[in-house]
mmCIF file of C-alpha atoms and ligand atoms in Angstrom:
data_model
loop_
_atom_site.group_PDB
_atom_site.id
_atom_site.type_symbol
_atom_site.label_atom_id
_atom_site.label_comp_id
_atom_site.label_asym_id
_atom_site.label_seq_id
_atom_site.Cartn_x
_atom_site.Cartn_y
_atom_site.Cartn_z
ATOM 1 C CA UNK A 1 0.000 0.000 0.000
ATOM 2 C CA UNK A 2 2.899 2.271 0.850
ATOM 3 C CA UNK A 3 0.848 5.101 2.268
ATOM 4 C CA UNK A 4 2.541 7.855 4.149
ATOM 5 C CA UNK A 5 2.840 7.535 7.916
ATOM 6 C CA UNK A 6 3.489 10.473 10.214
ATOM 7 C CA UNK A 7 4.938 9.943 13.681
ATOM 8 C CA UNK A 8 4.249 12.733 16.171
ATOM 9 C CA UNK A 9 6.164 12.299 19.444
ATOM 10 C CA UNK A 10 4.348 13.957 22.346
ATOM 11 C CA UNK A 11 6.701 16.096 24.396
ATOM 12 C CA UNK A 12 4.336 15.682 27.358
ATOM 13 C CA UNK A 13 6.472 12.681 28.294
ATOM 14 C CA UNK A 14 9.781 14.517 27.740
ATOM 15 C CA UNK A 15 11.904 16.319 30.334
ATOM 16 C CA UNK A 16 10.243 19.756 30.562
ATOM 17 C CA UNK A 17 13.534 21.345 31.613
ATOM 18 C CA UNK A 18 15.141 20.167 28.347
ATOM 19 C CA UNK A 19 12.474 20.534 25.692
ATOM 20 C CA UNK A 20 14.795 21.764 22.942
ATOM 21 C CA UNK A 21 17.001 18.703 23.362
ATOM 22 C CA UNK A 22 13.968 16.421 23.342
ATOM 23 C CA UNK A 23 12.711 17.985 20.106
ATOM 24 C CA UNK A 24 16.124 17.693 18.437
ATOM 25 C CA UNK A 25 16.500 14.097 19.537
ATOM 26 C CA UNK A 26 13.224 12.909 17.998
ATOM 27 C CA UNK A 27 13.713 15.043 14.888
ATOM 28 C CA UNK A 28 17.087 13.403 14.318
ATOM 29 C CA UNK A 29 15.346 10.057 14.786
ATOM 30 C CA UNK A 30 12.830 10.845 12.031
ATOM 31 C CA UNK A 31 9.840 12.449 13.775
ATOM 32 C CA UNK A 32 7.459 14.021 11.258
ATOM 33 C CA UNK A 33 5.652 16.345 13.680
ATOM 34 C CA UNK A 34 6.149 17.554 17.245
ATOM 35 C CA UNK A 35 2.963 16.977 19.270
ATOM 36 C CA UNK A 36 2.417 19.659 21.924
ATOM 37 C CA UNK A 37 -0.219 19.027 24.605
ATOM 38 C CA UNK A 38 -1.790 22.207 25.962
ATOM 39 C CA UNK A 39 -3.859 21.615 29.126
ATOM 40 C CA UNK A 40 -5.587 24.292 31.157
ATOM 41 C CA UNK A 41 -6.453 22.480 34.399
ATOM 42 C CA UNK A 42 -10.145 22.904 33.602
ATOM 43 C CA UNK A 43 -11.050 20.916 30.496
ATOM 44 C CA UNK A 44 -8.665 18.237 31.784
ATOM 45 C CA UNK A 45 -7.285 17.716 35.301
ATOM 46 C CA UNK A 46 -3.743 18.725 34.411
ATOM 47 C CA UNK A 47 -1.970 21.937 33.516
ATOM 48 C CA UNK A 48 0.935 22.150 31.078
ATOM 49 C CA UNK A 49 2.053 24.952 28.809
ATOM 50 C CA UNK A 50 0.716 27.939 26.917
ATOM 51 C CA UNK A 51 1.568 30.261 24.033
ATOM 52 C CA UNK A 52 4.977 31.478 25.295
ATOM 53 C CA UNK A 53 6.384 27.949 25.335
ATOM 54 C CA UNK A 54 4.852 27.160 21.938
ATOM 55 C CA UNK A 55 6.577 30.277 20.601
ATOM 56 C CA UNK A 56 9.934 29.119 21.986
ATOM 57 C CA UNK A 57 9.428 25.611 20.617
ATOM 58 C CA UNK A 58 8.763 27.124 17.200
ATOM 59 C CA UNK A 59 12.185 28.779 17.323
ATOM 60 C CA UNK A 60 13.974 25.473 17.806
ATOM 61 C CA UNK A 61 11.786 22.929 15.978
ATOM 62 C CA UNK A 62 12.551 21.945 12.397
ATOM 63 C CA UNK A 63 9.392 19.880 12.024
ATOM 64 C CA UNK A 64 5.833 21.294 12.226
ATOM 65 C CA UNK A 65 4.259 21.849 15.646
ATOM 66 C CA UNK A 66 1.083 19.809 16.131
ATOM 67 C CA UNK A 67 -0.686 21.641 18.965
ATOM 68 C CA UNK A 68 -3.470 19.773 20.779
ATOM 69 C CA UNK A 69 -5.624 22.143 22.824
ATOM 70 C CA UNK A 70 -7.225 20.488 25.847
ATOM 71 C CA UNK A 71 -8.752 23.719 27.066
ATOM 72 C CA UNK A 72 -12.163 24.879 28.147
ATOM 73 C CA UNK A 73 -12.589 27.771 25.745
ATOM 74 C CA UNK A 74 -10.764 27.102 22.473
ATOM 75 C CA UNK A 75 -13.068 29.476 20.571
ATOM 76 C CA UNK A 76 -11.443 32.307 22.515
ATOM 77 C CA UNK A 77 -7.864 31.026 22.683
ATOM 78 C CA UNK A 78 -7.072 28.964 19.541
ATOM 79 C CA UNK A 79 -5.803 32.114 17.822
ATOM 80 C CA UNK A 80 -3.130 32.548 20.478
ATOM 81 C CA UNK A 81 -1.514 29.315 19.294
ATOM 82 C CA UNK A 82 -1.773 30.201 15.611
ATOM 83 C CA UNK A 83 -0.012 33.467 16.442
ATOM 84 C CA UNK A 84 2.598 31.600 18.489
ATOM 85 C CA UNK A 85 3.584 29.618 15.388
ATOM 86 C CA UNK A 86 1.617 26.369 15.660
ATOM 87 C CA UNK A 87 1.407 24.600 12.307
ATOM 88 C CA UNK A 88 -1.608 22.501 13.289
ATOM 89 C CA UNK A 89 -4.118 23.633 15.928
ATOM 90 C CA UNK A 90 -6.548 20.954 17.085
ATOM 91 C CA UNK A 91 -9.585 21.726 19.237
ATOM 92 C CA UNK A 92 -11.998 19.456 21.096
ATOM 93 C CA UNK A 93 -15.541 19.251 19.772
ATOM 94 C CA UNK A 94 -16.752 18.986 23.404
ATOM 95 C CA UNK A 95 -15.273 22.404 24.194
ATOM 96 C CA UNK A 96 -15.568 24.310 20.925
ATOM 97 C CA UNK A 97 -19.137 25.581 21.098
ATOM 98 C CA UNK A 98 -18.490 27.499 17.877
ATOM 99 C CA UNK A 99 -16.362 24.810 16.236
ATOM 100 C CA UNK A 100 -17.142 25.874 12.678
ATOM 101 C CA UNK A 101 -16.118 29.468 13.303
ATOM 102 C CA UNK A 102 -13.012 28.494 15.253
ATOM 103 C CA UNK A 103 -11.807 25.986 12.643
ATOM 104 C CA UNK A 104 -12.278 28.527 9.854
ATOM 105 C CA UNK A 105 -10.381 31.117 11.893
ATOM 106 C CA UNK A 106 -7.476 28.715 12.429
ATOM 107 C CA UNK A 107 -7.227 28.161 8.665
ATOM 108 C CA UNK A 108 -7.527 31.865 7.933
ATOM 109 C CA UNK A 109 -4.668 32.414 10.362
ATOM 110 C CA UNK A 110 -2.504 30.168 8.204
ATOM 111 C CA UNK A 111 -2.453 26.973 10.256
ATOM 112 C CA UNK A 112 -4.002 23.592 9.618
ATOM 113 C CA UNK A 113 -7.221 23.046 11.557
ATOM 114 C CA UNK A 114 -7.836 19.891 13.540
ATOM 115 C CA UNK A 115 -10.887 18.578 15.360
ATOM 116 C CA UNK A 116 -10.682 16.001 18.121
ATOM 117 C CA UNK A 117 -13.085 13.988 20.236
ATOM 118 C CA UNK A 118 -12.901 12.211 23.583
ATOM 119 C CA UNK A 119 -13.380 8.444 23.902
ATOM 120 C CA UNK A 120 -16.930 9.000 25.200
ATOM 121 C CA UNK A 121 -17.956 11.226 22.284
ATOM 122 C CA UNK A 122 -19.557 9.557 19.261
ATOM 123 C CA UNK A 123 -17.984 9.961 15.828
ATOM 124 C CA UNK A 124 -21.197 11.588 14.603
ATOM 125 C CA UNK A 125 -20.413 14.658 16.766
ATOM 126 C CA UNK A 126 -17.836 15.843 14.228
ATOM 127 C CA UNK A 127 -19.829 15.121 11.047
ATOM 128 C CA UNK A 128 -20.830 18.726 10.377
ATOM 129 C CA UNK A 129 -17.325 20.125 10.601
ATOM 130 C CA UNK A 130 -15.478 17.522 8.496
ATOM 131 C CA UNK A 131 -15.381 19.823 5.437
ATOM 132 C CA UNK A 132 -13.536 22.450 7.496
ATOM 133 C CA UNK A 133 -10.720 20.376 8.943
ATOM 134 C CA UNK A 134 -7.308 19.250 7.771
ATOM 135 C CA UNK A 135 -6.968 16.658 10.521
ATOM 136 C CA UNK A 136 -9.190 14.522 12.751
ATOM 137 C CA UNK A 137 -7.618 13.411 16.035
ATOM 138 C CA UNK A 138 -9.190 10.359 17.643
ATOM 139 C CA UNK A 139 -8.444 10.288 21.382
ATOM 140 C CA UNK A 140 -7.764 6.712 22.409
ATOM 141 C CA UNK A 141 -7.405 7.610 26.117
ATOM 142 C CA UNK A 142 -9.205 10.182 28.226
ATOM 143 C CA UNK A 143 -7.009 13.241 27.788
ATOM 144 C CA UNK A 144 -4.968 14.688 30.613
ATOM 145 C CA UNK A 145 -2.028 12.377 31.145
ATOM 146 C CA UNK A 146 0.547 10.345 29.272
ATOM 147 C CA UNK A 147 1.146 6.660 29.818
ATOM 148 C CA UNK A 148 -2.474 5.467 29.918
ATOM 149 C CA UNK A 149 -3.836 2.296 28.331
ATOM 150 C CA UNK A 150 -5.285 2.317 24.837
ATOM 151 C CA UNK A 151 -9.097 2.131 24.730
ATOM 152 C CA UNK A 152 -10.050 -0.665 22.320
ATOM 153 C CA UNK A 153 -13.230 0.926 20.979
ATOM 154 C CA UNK A 154 -11.031 3.586 19.349
ATOM 155 C CA UNK A 155 -10.284 1.179 16.495
ATOM 156 C CA UNK A 156 -13.945 1.005 15.475
ATOM 157 C CA UNK A 157 -14.197 4.773 15.826
ATOM 158 C CA UNK A 158 -11.268 5.310 13.450
ATOM 159 C CA UNK A 159 -12.955 3.050 10.912
ATOM 160 C CA UNK A 160 -16.234 4.918 11.293
ATOM 161 C CA UNK A 161 -14.574 8.307 10.824
ATOM 162 C CA UNK A 162 -12.712 7.058 7.734
ATOM 163 C CA UNK A 163 -16.092 6.000 6.334
ATOM 164 C CA UNK A 164 -17.682 9.339 7.209
ATOM 165 C CA UNK A 165 -14.854 11.188 5.445
ATOM 166 C CA UNK A 166 -15.213 9.041 2.347
ATOM 167 C CA UNK A 167 -18.967 9.677 2.270
ATOM 168 C CA UNK A 168 -18.390 13.413 2.680
ATOM 169 C CA UNK A 169 -15.745 13.426 -0.062
ATOM 170 C CA UNK A 170 -13.024 14.784 2.212
ATOM 171 C CA UNK A 171 -9.661 13.340 3.211
ATOM 172 C CA UNK A 172 -8.272 14.923 6.368
ATOM 173 C CA UNK A 173 -5.351 13.278 8.088
ATOM 174 C CA UNK A 174 -6.504 10.764 10.693
ATOM 175 C CA UNK A 175 -4.418 10.945 13.865
ATOM 176 C CA UNK A 176 -4.685 8.761 16.967
ATOM 177 C CA UNK A 177 -3.480 9.850 20.420
ATOM 178 C CA UNK A 178 -3.146 7.803 23.600
ATOM 179 C CA UNK A 179 -1.617 4.436 24.393
ATOM 180 C CA UNK A 180 0.042 4.099 21.001
ATOM 181 C CA UNK A 181 2.914 1.596 21.102
ATOM 182 C CA UNK A 182 4.298 -1.108 18.799
ATOM 183 C CA UNK A 183 1.275 -3.326 19.594
ATOM 184 C CA UNK A 184 -1.520 -0.813 19.041
ATOM 185 C CA UNK A 185 0.127 1.142 16.193
ATOM 186 C CA UNK A 186 -0.340 -1.446 13.416
ATOM 187 C CA UNK A 187 -3.969 -1.901 14.428
ATOM 188 C CA UNK A 188 -4.882 1.784 14.187
ATOM 189 C CA UNK A 189 -2.979 2.119 10.917
ATOM 190 C CA UNK A 190 -4.895 -0.876 9.587
ATOM 191 C CA UNK A 191 -8.116 0.925 10.584
ATOM 192 C CA UNK A 192 -7.103 3.953 8.517
ATOM 193 C CA UNK A 193 -4.980 6.195 10.745
ATOM 194 C CA UNK A 194 -2.010 7.909 9.086
ATOM 195 C CA UNK A 195 -0.637 9.968 11.987
ATOM 196 C CA UNK A 196 0.399 8.484 15.322
ATOM 197 C CA UNK A 197 1.012 10.395 18.544
ATOM 198 C CA UNK A 198 3.255 8.650 21.053
ATOM 199 C CA UNK A 199 4.537 9.961 24.365
ATOM 200 C CA UNK A 200 5.427 7.158 26.714
ATOM 201 C CA UNK A 201 6.312 4.733 23.904
ATOM 202 C CA UNK A 202 9.059 7.149 22.814
ATOM 203 C CA UNK A 203 10.171 9.423 25.655
ATOM 204 C CA UNK A 204 9.421 6.833 28.332
ATOM 205 C CA UNK A 205 11.930 4.424 26.803
ATOM 206 C CA UNK A 206 15.645 4.205 27.576
ATOM 207 C CA UNK A 207 16.504 4.932 23.939
ATOM 208 C CA UNK A 208 13.819 7.246 22.482
ATOM 209 C CA UNK A 209 15.394 7.263 18.999
ATOM 210 C CA UNK A 210 15.371 3.479 18.784
ATOM 211 C CA UNK A 211 11.831 3.424 20.195
ATOM 212 C CA UNK A 212 10.649 5.802 17.471
ATOM 213 C CA UNK A 213 12.198 3.616 14.771
ATOM 214 C CA UNK A 214 10.616 0.531 16.313
ATOM 215 C CA UNK A 215 7.220 2.251 16.437
ATOM 216 C CA UNK A 216 7.430 3.154 12.754
ATOM 217 C CA UNK A 217 8.561 -0.326 11.805
ATOM 218 C CA UNK A 218 5.695 -1.907 13.761
ATOM 219 C CA UNK A 219 3.126 0.488 12.320
ATOM 220 C CA UNK A 220 4.157 -0.384 8.788
ATOM 221 C CA UNK A 221 3.926 -4.098 9.493
ATOM 222 C CA UNK A 222 0.447 -4.968 8.421
ATOM 223 C CA UNK A 223 -1.566 -6.694 11.100
ATOM 224 C CA UNK A 224 -3.044 -9.975 9.922
HETATM 225 C C1 DX5 B 1 -3.054 12.832 26.542
HETATM 226 C C2 DX5 B 1 -2.280 13.585 25.501
HETATM 227 C C3 DX5 B 1 -1.384 12.740 24.727
HETATM 228 C C4 DX5 B 1 -0.326 12.034 25.534
HETATM 229 C C5 DX5 B 1 -0.162 10.673 24.944
HETATM 230 O O1 DX5 B 1 -3.931 13.677 27.174
HETATM 231 O O2 DX5 B 1 -3.188 14.223 24.584
HETATM 232 O O3 DX5 B 1 -0.816 13.409 23.617
HETATM 233 O O4 DX5 B 1 0.901 12.683 25.570
HETATM 234 O O5 DX5 B 1 0.687 9.951 25.767
HETATM 235 P P1 DX5 B 1 0.918 8.393 25.591
HETATM 236 O O6 DX5 B 1 1.423 8.152 24.215
HETATM 237 O O7 DX5 B 1 1.920 8.109 26.658
HETATM 238 O O8 DX5 B 1 -0.412 7.709 25.833
HETATM 239 ZN ZN1 ZN B 2 -2.288 15.000 22.661
#
């Protein structure tokens, strides 16, 4: 099949005092995107980073910044991340009351627009906005923390979203985030995902560069 596969290491699992080194390490190992988890302590029970750190990351990163906003009011704040240099800005359908307007604004700002949904949110929730997104992110854990276990029903949800996109005549990237490792990766790719986020499976390993290579190799091995 030979379709393109993007690996997006999540720096949530990296050493926050050495982010530039973490970014360089995975870029040298072949990362396609740098996944940046923004949490506001309200939409999710954890608090991470905001626009100033995204701006600094943009100065050092060679690969595009894939910014995942786990925040309560993305309609108000998504633009901050576009301005900070994010290449992809992804918002949660559960939080973006004005998702259509926000996604259009992200694109108008010059970034790619992504929509994401929690494990408990049905695929149908994003149907109306599919024509306005460049990427759909399927959360395969409840957002907030790295290192959680993959939720099995995510596989069926990826398949359903792939079908919905085909029916709508659109082809956004399909990204999966949470519990991705060499066992789950080939299964989500088989379901139609083309972009894999991985935190613990890369930065939680003794040799993150080797772990990234192993993840890519496993993802390209078709599950039978
Ligand atoms: C979870 C974040 C993820 C997280 C994934 O809320 O959105 O990006 O870093 O971590 P792993 O790959 O360890 O499940
Ligand atoms: Zn994420």
